[in-house]
Coordinates of C-alpha atoms in Angstrom, one line a residue:
X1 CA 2.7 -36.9 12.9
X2 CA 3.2 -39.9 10.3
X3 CA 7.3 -40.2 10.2
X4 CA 7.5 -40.9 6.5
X5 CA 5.9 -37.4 5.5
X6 CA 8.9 -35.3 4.2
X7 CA 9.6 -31.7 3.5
X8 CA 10.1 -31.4 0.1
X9 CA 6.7 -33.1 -0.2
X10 CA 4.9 -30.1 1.1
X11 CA 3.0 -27.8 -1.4
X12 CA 0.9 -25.6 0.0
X13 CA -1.1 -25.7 -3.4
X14 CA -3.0 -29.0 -2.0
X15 CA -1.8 -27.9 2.2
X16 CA -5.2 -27.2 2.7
X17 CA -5.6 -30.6 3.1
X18 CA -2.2 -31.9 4.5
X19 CA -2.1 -33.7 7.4
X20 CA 0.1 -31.4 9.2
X21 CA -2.9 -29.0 8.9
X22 CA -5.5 -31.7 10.5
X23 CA -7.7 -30.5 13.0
X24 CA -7.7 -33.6 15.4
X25 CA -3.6 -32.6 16.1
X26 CA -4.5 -28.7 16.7
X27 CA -6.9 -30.2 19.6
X28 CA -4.7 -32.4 21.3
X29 CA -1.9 -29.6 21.9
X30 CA -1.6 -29.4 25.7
X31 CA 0.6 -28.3 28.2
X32 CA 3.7 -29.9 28.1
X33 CA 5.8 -30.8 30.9
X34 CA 9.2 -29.9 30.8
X35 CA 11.3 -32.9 30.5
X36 CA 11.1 -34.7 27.1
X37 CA 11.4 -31.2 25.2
X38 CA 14.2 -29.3 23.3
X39 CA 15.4 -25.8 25.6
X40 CA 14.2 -23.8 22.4
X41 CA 10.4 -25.2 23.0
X42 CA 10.9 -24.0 26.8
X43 CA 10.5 -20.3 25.2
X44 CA 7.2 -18.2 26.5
X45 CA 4.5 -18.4 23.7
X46 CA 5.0 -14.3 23.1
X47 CA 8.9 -15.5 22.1
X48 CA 7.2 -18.0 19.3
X49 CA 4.7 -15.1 18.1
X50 CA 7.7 -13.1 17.4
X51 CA 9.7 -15.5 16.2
X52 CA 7.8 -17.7 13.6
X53 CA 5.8 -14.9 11.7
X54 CA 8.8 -14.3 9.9
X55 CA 8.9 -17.4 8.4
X56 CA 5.6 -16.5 7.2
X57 CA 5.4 -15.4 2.8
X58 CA 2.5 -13.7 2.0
X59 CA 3.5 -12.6 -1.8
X60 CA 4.2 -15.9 -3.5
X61 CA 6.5 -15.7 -6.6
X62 CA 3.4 -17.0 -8.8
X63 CA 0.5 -18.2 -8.3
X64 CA 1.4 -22.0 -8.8
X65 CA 4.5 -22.6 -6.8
X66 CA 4.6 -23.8 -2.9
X67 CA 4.4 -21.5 -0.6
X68 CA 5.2 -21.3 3.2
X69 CA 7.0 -24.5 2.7
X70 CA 9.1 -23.6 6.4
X71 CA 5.8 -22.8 8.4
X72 CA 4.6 -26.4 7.0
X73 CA 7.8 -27.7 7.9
X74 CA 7.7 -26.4 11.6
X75 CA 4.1 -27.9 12.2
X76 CA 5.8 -31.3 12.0
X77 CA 8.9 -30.4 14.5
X78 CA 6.8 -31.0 17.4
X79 CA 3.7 -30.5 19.6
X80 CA 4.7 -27.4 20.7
X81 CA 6.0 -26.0 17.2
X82 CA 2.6 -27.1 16.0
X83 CA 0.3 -24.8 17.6
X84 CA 3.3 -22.1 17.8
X85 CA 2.5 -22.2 13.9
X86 CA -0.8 -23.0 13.0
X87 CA -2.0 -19.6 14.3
X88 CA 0.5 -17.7 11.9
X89 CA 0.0 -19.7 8.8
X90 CA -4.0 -18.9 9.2
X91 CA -3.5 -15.4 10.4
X92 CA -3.2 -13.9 6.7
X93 CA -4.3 -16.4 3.8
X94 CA -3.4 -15.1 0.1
X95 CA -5.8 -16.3 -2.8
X96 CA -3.8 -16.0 -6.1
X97 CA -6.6 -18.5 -8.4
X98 CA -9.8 -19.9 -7.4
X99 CA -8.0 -23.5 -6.7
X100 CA -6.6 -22.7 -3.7
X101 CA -9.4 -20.9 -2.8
X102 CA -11.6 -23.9 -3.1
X103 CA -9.2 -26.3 -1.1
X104 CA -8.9 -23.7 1.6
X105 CA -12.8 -23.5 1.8
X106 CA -13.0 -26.9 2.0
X107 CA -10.8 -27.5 4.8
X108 CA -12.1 -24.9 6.7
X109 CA -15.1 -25.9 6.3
X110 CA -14.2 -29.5 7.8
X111 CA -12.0 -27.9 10.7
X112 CA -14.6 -24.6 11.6
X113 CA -12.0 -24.0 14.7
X114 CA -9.5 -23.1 12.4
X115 CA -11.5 -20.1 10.8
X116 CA -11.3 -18.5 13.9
X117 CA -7.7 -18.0 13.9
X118 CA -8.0 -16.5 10.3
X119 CA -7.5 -12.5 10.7
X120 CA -7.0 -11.5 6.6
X121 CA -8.4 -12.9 3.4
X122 CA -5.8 -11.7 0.2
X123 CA -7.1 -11.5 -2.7
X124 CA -5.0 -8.7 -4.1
X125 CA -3.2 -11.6 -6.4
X126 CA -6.4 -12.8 -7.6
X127 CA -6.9 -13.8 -11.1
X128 CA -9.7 -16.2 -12.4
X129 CA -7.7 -17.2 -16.1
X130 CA -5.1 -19.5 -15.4
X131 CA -4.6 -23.3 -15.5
X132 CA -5.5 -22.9 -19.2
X133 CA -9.1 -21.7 -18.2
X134 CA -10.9 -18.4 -19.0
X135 CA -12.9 -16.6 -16.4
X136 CA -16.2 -17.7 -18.2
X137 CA -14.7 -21.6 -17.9
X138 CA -13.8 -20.8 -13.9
X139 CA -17.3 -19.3 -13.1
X140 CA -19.1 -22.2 -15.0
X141 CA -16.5 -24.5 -12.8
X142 CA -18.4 -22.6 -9.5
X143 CA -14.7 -22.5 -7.2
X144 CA -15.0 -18.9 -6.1
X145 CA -18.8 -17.3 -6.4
X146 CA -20.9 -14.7 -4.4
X147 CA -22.3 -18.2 -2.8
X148 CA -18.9 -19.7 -1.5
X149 CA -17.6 -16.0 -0.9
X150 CA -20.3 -15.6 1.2
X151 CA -19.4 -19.4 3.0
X152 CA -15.9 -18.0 3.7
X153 CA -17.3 -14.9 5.6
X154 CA -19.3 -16.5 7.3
X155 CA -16.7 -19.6 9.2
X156 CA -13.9 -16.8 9.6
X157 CA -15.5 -14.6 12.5
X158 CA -12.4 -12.8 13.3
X159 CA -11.4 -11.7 10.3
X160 CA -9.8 -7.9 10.6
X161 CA -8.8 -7.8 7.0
X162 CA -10.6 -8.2 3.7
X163 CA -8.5 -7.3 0.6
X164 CA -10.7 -7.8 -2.9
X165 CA -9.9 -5.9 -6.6
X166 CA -11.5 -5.6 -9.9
X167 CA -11.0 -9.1 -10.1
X168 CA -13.2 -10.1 -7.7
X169 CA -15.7 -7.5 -8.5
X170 CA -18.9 -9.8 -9.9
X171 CA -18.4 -12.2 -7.2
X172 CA -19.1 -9.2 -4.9
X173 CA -22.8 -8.6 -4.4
X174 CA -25.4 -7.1 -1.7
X175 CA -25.1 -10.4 0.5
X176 CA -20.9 -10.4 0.4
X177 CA -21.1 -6.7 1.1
X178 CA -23.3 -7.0 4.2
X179 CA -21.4 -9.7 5.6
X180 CA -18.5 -7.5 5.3
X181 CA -20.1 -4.0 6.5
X182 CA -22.5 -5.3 9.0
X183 CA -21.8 -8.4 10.5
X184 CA -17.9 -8.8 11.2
X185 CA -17.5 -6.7 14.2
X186 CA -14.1 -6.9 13.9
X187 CA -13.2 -5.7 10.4
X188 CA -11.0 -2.8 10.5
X189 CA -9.6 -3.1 6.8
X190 CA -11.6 -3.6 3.5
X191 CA -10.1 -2.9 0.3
X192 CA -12.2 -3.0 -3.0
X193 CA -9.3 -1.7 -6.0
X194 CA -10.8 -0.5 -9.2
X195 CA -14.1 -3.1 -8.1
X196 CA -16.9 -1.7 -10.9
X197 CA -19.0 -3.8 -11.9
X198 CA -22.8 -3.4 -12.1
X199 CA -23.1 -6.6 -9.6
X200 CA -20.5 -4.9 -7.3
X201 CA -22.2 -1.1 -7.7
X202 CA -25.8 -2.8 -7.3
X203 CA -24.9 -4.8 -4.1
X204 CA -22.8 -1.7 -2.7
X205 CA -25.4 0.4 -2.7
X206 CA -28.2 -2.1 -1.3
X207 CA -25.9 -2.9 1.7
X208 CA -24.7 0.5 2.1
X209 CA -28.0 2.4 2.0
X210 CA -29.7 4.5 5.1
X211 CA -32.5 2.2 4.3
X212 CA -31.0 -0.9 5.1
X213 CA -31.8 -1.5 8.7
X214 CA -28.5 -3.9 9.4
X215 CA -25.9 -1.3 8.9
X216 CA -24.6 0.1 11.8
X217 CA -24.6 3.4 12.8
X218 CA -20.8 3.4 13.6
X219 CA -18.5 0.6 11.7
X220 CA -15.7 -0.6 13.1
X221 CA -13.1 -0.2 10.1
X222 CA -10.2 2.1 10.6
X223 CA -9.2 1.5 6.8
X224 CA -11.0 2.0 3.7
X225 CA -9.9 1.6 0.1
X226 CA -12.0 2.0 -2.5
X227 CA -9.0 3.2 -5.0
X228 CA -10.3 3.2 -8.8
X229 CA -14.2 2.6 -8.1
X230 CA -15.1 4.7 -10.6
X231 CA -19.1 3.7 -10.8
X232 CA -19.9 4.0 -7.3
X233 CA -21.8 6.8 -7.4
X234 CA -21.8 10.3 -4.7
X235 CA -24.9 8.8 -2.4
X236 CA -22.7 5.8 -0.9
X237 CA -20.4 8.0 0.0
X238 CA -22.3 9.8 2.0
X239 CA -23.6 7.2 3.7
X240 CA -20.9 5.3 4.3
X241 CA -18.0 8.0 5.6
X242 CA -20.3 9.2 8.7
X243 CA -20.5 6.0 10.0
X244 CA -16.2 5.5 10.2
X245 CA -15.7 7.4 13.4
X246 CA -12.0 5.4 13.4
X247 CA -10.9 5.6 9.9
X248 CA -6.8 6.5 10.0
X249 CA -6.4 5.5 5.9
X250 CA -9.0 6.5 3.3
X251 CA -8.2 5.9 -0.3
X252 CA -10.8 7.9 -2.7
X253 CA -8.5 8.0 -6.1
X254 CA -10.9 8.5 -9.2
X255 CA -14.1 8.1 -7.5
X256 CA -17.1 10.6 -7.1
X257 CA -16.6 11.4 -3.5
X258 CA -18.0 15.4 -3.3
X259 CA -17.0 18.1 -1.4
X260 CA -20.3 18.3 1.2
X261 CA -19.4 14.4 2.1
X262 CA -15.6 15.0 3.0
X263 CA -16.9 17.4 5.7
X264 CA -19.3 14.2 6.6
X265 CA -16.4 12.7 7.7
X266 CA -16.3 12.1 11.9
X267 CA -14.2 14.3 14.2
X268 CA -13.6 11.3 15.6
X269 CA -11.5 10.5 12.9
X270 CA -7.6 10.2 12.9
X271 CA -6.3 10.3 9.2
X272 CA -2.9 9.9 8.8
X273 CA -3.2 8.2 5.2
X274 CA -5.6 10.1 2.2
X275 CA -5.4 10.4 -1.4
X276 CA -8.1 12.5 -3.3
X277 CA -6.7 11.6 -6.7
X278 CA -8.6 12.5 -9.5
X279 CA -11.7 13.1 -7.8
X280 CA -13.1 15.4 -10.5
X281 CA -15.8 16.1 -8.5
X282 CA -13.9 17.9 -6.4
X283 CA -13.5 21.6 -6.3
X284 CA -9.8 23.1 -4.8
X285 CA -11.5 25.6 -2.9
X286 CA -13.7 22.9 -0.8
X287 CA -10.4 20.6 -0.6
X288 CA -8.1 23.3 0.6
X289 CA -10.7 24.1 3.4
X290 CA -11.3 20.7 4.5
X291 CA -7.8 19.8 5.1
X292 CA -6.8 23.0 6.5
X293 CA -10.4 23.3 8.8
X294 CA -11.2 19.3 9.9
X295 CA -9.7 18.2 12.8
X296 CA -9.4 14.6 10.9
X297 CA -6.4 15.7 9.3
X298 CA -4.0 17.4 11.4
X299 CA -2.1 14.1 11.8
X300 CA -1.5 13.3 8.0
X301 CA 1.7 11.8 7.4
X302 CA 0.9 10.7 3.5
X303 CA -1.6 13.1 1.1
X304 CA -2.3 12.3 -2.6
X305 CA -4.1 15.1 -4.1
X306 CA -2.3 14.3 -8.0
X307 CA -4.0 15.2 -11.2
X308 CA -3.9 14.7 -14.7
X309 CA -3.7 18.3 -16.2
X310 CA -4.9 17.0 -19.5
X311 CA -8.5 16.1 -17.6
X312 CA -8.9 18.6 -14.6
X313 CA -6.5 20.7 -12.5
X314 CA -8.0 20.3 -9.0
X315 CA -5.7 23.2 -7.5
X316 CA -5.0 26.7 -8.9
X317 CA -2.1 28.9 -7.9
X318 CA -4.8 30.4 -5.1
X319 CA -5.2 27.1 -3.8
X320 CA -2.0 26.1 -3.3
X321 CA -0.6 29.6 -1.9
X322 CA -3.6 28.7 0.7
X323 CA -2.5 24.7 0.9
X324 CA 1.3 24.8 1.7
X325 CA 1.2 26.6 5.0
X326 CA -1.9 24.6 6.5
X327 CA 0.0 21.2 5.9
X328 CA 0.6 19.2 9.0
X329 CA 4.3 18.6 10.7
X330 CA 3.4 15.3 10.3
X331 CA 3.3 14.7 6.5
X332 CA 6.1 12.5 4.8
X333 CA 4.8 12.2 1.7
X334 CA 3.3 15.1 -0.4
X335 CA 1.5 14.5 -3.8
X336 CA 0.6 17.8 -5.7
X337 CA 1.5 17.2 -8.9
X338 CA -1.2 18.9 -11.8
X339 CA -1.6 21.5 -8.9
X340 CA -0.3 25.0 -10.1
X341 CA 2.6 25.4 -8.9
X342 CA 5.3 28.5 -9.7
X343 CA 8.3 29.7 -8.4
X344 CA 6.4 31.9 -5.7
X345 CA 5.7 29.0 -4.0
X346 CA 9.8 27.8 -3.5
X347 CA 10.2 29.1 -0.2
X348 CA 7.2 26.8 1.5
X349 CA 8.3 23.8 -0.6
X350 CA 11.4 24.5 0.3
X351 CA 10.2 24.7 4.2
X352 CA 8.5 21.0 3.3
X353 CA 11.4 19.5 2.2
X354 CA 13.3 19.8 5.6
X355 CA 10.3 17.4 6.8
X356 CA 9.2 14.9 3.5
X357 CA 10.7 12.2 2.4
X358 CA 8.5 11.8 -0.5
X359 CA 7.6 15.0 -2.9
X360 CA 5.5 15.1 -6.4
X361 CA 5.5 18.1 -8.1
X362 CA 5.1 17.1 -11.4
X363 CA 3.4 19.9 -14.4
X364 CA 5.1 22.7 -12.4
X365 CA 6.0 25.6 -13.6
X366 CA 9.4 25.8 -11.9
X367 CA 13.5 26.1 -13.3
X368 CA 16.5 23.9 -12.6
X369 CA 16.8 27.1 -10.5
X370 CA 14.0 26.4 -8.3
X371 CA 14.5 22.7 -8.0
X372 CA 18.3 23.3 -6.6
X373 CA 16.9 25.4 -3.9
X374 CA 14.8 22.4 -2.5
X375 CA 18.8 21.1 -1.6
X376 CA 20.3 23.9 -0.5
X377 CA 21.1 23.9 2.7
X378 CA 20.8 27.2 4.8
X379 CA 23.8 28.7 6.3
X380 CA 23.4 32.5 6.0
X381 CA 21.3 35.4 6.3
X382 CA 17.9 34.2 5.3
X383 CA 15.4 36.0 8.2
X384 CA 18.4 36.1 11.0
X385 CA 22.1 35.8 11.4
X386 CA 20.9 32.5 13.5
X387 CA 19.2 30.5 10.3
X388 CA 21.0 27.9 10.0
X389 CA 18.1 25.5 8.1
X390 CA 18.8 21.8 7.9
X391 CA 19.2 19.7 5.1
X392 CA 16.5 18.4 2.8
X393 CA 15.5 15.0 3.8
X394 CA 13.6 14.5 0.6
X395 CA 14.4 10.8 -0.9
X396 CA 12.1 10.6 -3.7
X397 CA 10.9 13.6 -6.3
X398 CA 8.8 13.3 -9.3
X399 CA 9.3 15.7 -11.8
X400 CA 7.5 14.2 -14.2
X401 CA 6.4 16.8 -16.9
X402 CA 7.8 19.9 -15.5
X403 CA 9.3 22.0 -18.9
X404 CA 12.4 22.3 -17.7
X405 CA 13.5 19.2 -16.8
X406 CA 15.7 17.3 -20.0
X407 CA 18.0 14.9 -19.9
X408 CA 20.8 17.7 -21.2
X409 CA 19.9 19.6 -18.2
X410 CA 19.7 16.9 -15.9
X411 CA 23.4 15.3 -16.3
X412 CA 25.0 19.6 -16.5
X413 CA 26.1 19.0 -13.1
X414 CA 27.3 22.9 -13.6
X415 CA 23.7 24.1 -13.8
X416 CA 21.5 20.9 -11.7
X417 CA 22.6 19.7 -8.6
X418 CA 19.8 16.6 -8.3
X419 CA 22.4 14.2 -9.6
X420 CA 25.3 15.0 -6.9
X421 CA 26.2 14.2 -3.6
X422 CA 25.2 17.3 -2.0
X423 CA 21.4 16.7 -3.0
X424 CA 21.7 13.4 -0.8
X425 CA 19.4 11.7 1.1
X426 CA 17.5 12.1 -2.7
X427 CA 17.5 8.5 -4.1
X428 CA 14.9 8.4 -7.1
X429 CA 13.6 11.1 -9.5
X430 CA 10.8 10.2 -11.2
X431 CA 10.5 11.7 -15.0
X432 CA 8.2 11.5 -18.0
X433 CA 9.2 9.3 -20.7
X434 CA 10.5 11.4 -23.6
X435 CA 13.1 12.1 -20.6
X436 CA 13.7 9.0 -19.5
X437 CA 14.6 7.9 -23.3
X438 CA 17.5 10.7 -23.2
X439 CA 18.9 9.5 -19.9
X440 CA 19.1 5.9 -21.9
X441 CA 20.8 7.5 -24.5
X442 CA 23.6 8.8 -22.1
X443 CA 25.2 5.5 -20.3
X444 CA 27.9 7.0 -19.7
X445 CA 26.8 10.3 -17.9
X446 CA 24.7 8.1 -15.9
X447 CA 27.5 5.9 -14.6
X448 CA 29.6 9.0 -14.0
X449 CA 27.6 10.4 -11.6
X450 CA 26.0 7.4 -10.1
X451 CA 22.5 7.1 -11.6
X452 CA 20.6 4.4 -13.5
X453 CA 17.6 3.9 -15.3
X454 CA 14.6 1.8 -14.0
X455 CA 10.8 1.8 -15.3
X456 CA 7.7 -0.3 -14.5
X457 CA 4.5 -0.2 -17.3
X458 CA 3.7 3.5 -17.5
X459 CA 6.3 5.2 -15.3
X460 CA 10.3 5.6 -15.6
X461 CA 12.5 6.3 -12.2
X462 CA 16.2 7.7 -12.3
X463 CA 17.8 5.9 -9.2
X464 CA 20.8 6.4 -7.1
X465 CA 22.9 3.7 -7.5
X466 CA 24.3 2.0 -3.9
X467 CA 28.1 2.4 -5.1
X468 CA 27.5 6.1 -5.5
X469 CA 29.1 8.0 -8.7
X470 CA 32.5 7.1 -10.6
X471 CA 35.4 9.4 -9.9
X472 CA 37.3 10.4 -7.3
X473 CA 35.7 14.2 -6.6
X474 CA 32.3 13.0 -6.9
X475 CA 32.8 10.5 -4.7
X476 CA 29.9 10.2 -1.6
X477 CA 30.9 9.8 1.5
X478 CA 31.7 6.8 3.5
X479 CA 28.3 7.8 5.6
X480 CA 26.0 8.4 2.4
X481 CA 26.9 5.0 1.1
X482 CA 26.2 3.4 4.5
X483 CA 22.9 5.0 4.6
X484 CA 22.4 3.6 0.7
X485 CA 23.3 0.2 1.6
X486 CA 21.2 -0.1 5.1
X487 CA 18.0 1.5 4.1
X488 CA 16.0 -0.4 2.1
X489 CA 13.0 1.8 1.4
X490 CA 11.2 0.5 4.7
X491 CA 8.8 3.3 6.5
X492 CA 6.5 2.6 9.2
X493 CA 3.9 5.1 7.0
X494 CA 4.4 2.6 4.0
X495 CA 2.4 -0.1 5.9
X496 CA 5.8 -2.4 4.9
X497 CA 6.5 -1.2 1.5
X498 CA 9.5 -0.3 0.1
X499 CA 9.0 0.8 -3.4
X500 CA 9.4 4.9 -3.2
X501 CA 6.7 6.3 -5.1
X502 CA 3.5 4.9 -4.3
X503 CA 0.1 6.4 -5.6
X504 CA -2.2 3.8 -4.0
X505 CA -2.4 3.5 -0.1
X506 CA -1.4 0.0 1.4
X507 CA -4.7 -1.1 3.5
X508 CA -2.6 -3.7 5.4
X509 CA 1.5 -3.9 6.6
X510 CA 2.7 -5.8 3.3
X511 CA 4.3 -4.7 0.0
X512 CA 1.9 -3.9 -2.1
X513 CA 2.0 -6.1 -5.0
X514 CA -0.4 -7.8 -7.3
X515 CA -2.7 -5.7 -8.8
X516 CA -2.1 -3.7 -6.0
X517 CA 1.5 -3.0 -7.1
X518 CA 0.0 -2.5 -10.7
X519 CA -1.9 0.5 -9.5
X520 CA 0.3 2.2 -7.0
X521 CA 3.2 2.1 -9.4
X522 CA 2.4 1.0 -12.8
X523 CA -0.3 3.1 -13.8

């Protein structure tokens, strides 16, 4: 590598055609013998694949500034740090304007071996305005079209993981789509957020059609996410969900899925992650039978099945006296706000909470009353001298637009237990905004008992701060503040998020940010 090439030089915004990243010096790595080299390059290559990924930053802070500058930096370290690295900084490739998408292509292009080690294409950061361009300026400029879309597909055979958005959505059509559903064996995770355009609908359904003879009969994708694809209409659907005998995650939020093609859905199936979001094509009934009757969801560990009551109410009080007992052992993360929910239905949420971490319940008709029995912890005569119930483990609640839920009652720690200690492991509430401007207007309440204030676009948390509440008998314990300080958010069923609150389903292990973030916890 030339000597005088330097560090701080590195910007991965032209690293697509660095010489670090050459071709020629990803052929010449060989077998090295051992005298001549440093005792960390001695390690066994599964050491390095541990090891170096975490140098790896998928989420740039903008769109514009270097990125991966250390992976960049260990490519020049040595022969054996060079092809230690060059299979983590192709692994996942993030596309936040059509520039870097260009370079990449390019150099891709010239170096065809490296598309093989490319296993996801991110373009959940995607814009095409920037660099004082408007999209109509980018798409005259040609960077990122169907045509070169098409090009990348086609020199990146392994790829596992395509992640697109409304952004993306015209560049999208029936020759993209193929590539994507019928010839990358591969492919296990496709994700088209809020994607609606005519071009996107038109190719979608030529490419997923029972007429088209190149789909296969069985696709290889485990996850699908087609959150906010409002146009695609009911017959893709049922084509498409027959053939995903491995699905595990299947995001359906606002689209016209109907109750005959959920049942379409293969045995074979394993969900674990579903949301059914304002699916107003759904009836209650039809949902209440599929989750409780196919075998595809006895595993769920996350369910979104919220609704805006202004627009539909997918669940009646019937519905959900049926619901609440069929729900798995597995869940961790319940979404049932718009459902009708009452205070018969206490005791099974209450039986839930011992198991979730995450609970929305939000247009219920339920008092403080009923909300300080979801923390109660059982010590007495409740069914046998022996019931001794554990503690809720429930860490995030959204109350949002539940009656009885004000920022007076909230902080009358004589009436609402949410806010103390003894309703710990809860960390965030999540309440409408005519709620949230009360809790403003009481600072000092909130710093008494340990909460603060946090909101993001269309949605307003009330968090647990670390340092727990002011005051010596409200103090937490020495345990609870551990906990508050070591866990971060992290779940293995957030596909490595943090954020509590989520009403979008992560299609790959990353925070989801971007427009993503925009629709799991903005909107």
């Amino acid at each position: 590598m030339p000597a005088q090439i330097l560090v701080k030089d590195i910007d991965l915004t032209t690293a697509y055609s660095h010489p670090a990243l050459d071709m020629k010096a990803h052929t010449k790595c060989k077998p090295l013998s051992e005298m001549g080299r440093a005792p960390i390059e001695l390690l066994p290559v599964e050491i390095f694949d541990q090891i170096i990924p975490h140098l790896a930053i998928d989420t740039p802070t903008n769109g514009y500034a270097p990125r991966n500058k250390d992976l960049v930096s260990c490519l020049l370290v040595s022969r054996t740090f060079h092809c230690a690295t060059l299979s983590t900084l192709y692994a996942n490739v993030t596309f936040p304007h059509s520039t870097i998408f260009s370079k990449f292509l390019a150099h891709i292009s010239r170096n065809p071996h490296l598309g093989e080690l490319v296993k996801r294409l991110d373009f959940s950061h995607f814009t095409s305005v920037g660099l004082g361009r408007t999209r109509r300026m980018n798409n005259e400029i040609q960077k990122l079209t169907a045509t070169t879309l098409r090009r990348c597909l086609d020199i990146n055979p392994n790829l596992r993981e395509f992640f697109a958005s409304e952004s993306l959505d015209d560049d999208m059509d029936q020759r993209v789509l193929e590539k994507l559903f019928c010839d990358l064996p591969r492919l296990q995770a496709v994700d088209f957020c809020a994607a609606s355009s005519a071009i996107f609908v038109s190719g979608f359904m030529a490419a997923v059609s029972p007429n088209n003879l190149l789909l296969p009969a069985a696709l290889p994708i485990k996850r699908l996410g087609l959150h906010g694809c409002t146009t695609l209409p009911p017959s893709v659907f049922a084509t498409l969900l027959p053939r995903l005998p491995y699905l595990t995650h299947l995001d359906l939020n606002h689209t016209q899925v109907t109750d005959g093609t959920l049942h379409a859905i293969p045995r074979t199936a394993k969900l674990t992650h579903l949301s059914l979001s304002k699916c107003n094509r759904l009836k209650g009934p039809a949902v209440v039978d599929f989750l409780a009757s196919h075998p595809a969801t006895r595993g769920l560990v996350y369910l979104n099945l919220f609704y805006d009551t202004g627009r539909y109410r997918l669940l009646s009080t019937t519905d959900v006296d049926e619901l609440l007992p069929e729900l798995p052992g597995t869940l961790r993360c319940l979404n049932l706000s718009g459902a009708k929910i009452h205070s018969a239905h206490v005791p099974e949420l209450r039986r839930l909470s011992k198991q979730l971490e995450g609970l929305s319940i939000g247009n219920a008709d339920l008092s403080v009353e009923d909300l300080n029995l979801l923390f109660e912890q059982g010590d007495g005569f409740e069914g046998s001298v022996h019931d001794r119930r554990p503690k809720s483990t429930i860490r995030y609640l959204d109350l949002t637009g539940i009656a009885s839920v004000t920022p007076s009652a909230l902080v009358d720690t004589m009436c609402c237990s949410l806010l103390l200690p003894t309703s710990y492991p809860l960390r965030v509430i999540e309440v409408g905004e005519k709620v949230i401007d009360g809790l403003k207007e009481r600072p000092k309440s909130s710093n008494r008992l340990g909460w603060t204030v946090k909101g993001q676009h269309r949605r307003s948390w009330y968090v647990r701060n670390k340092q727990g509440p002011v005051g010596q008998n409200t103090q937490m314990t020495k345990d609870m503040v551990k906990d508050m300080v070591e866990d971060d958010g992290s779940r293995p069923w957030k596909m490595g998020g943090r954020w509590w609150g989520g009403r979008k389903i992560g299609m790959g292990f990353a925070e989801i940010s971007g427009i993503y973030g925009y629709y799991g916890f903005g909107k």
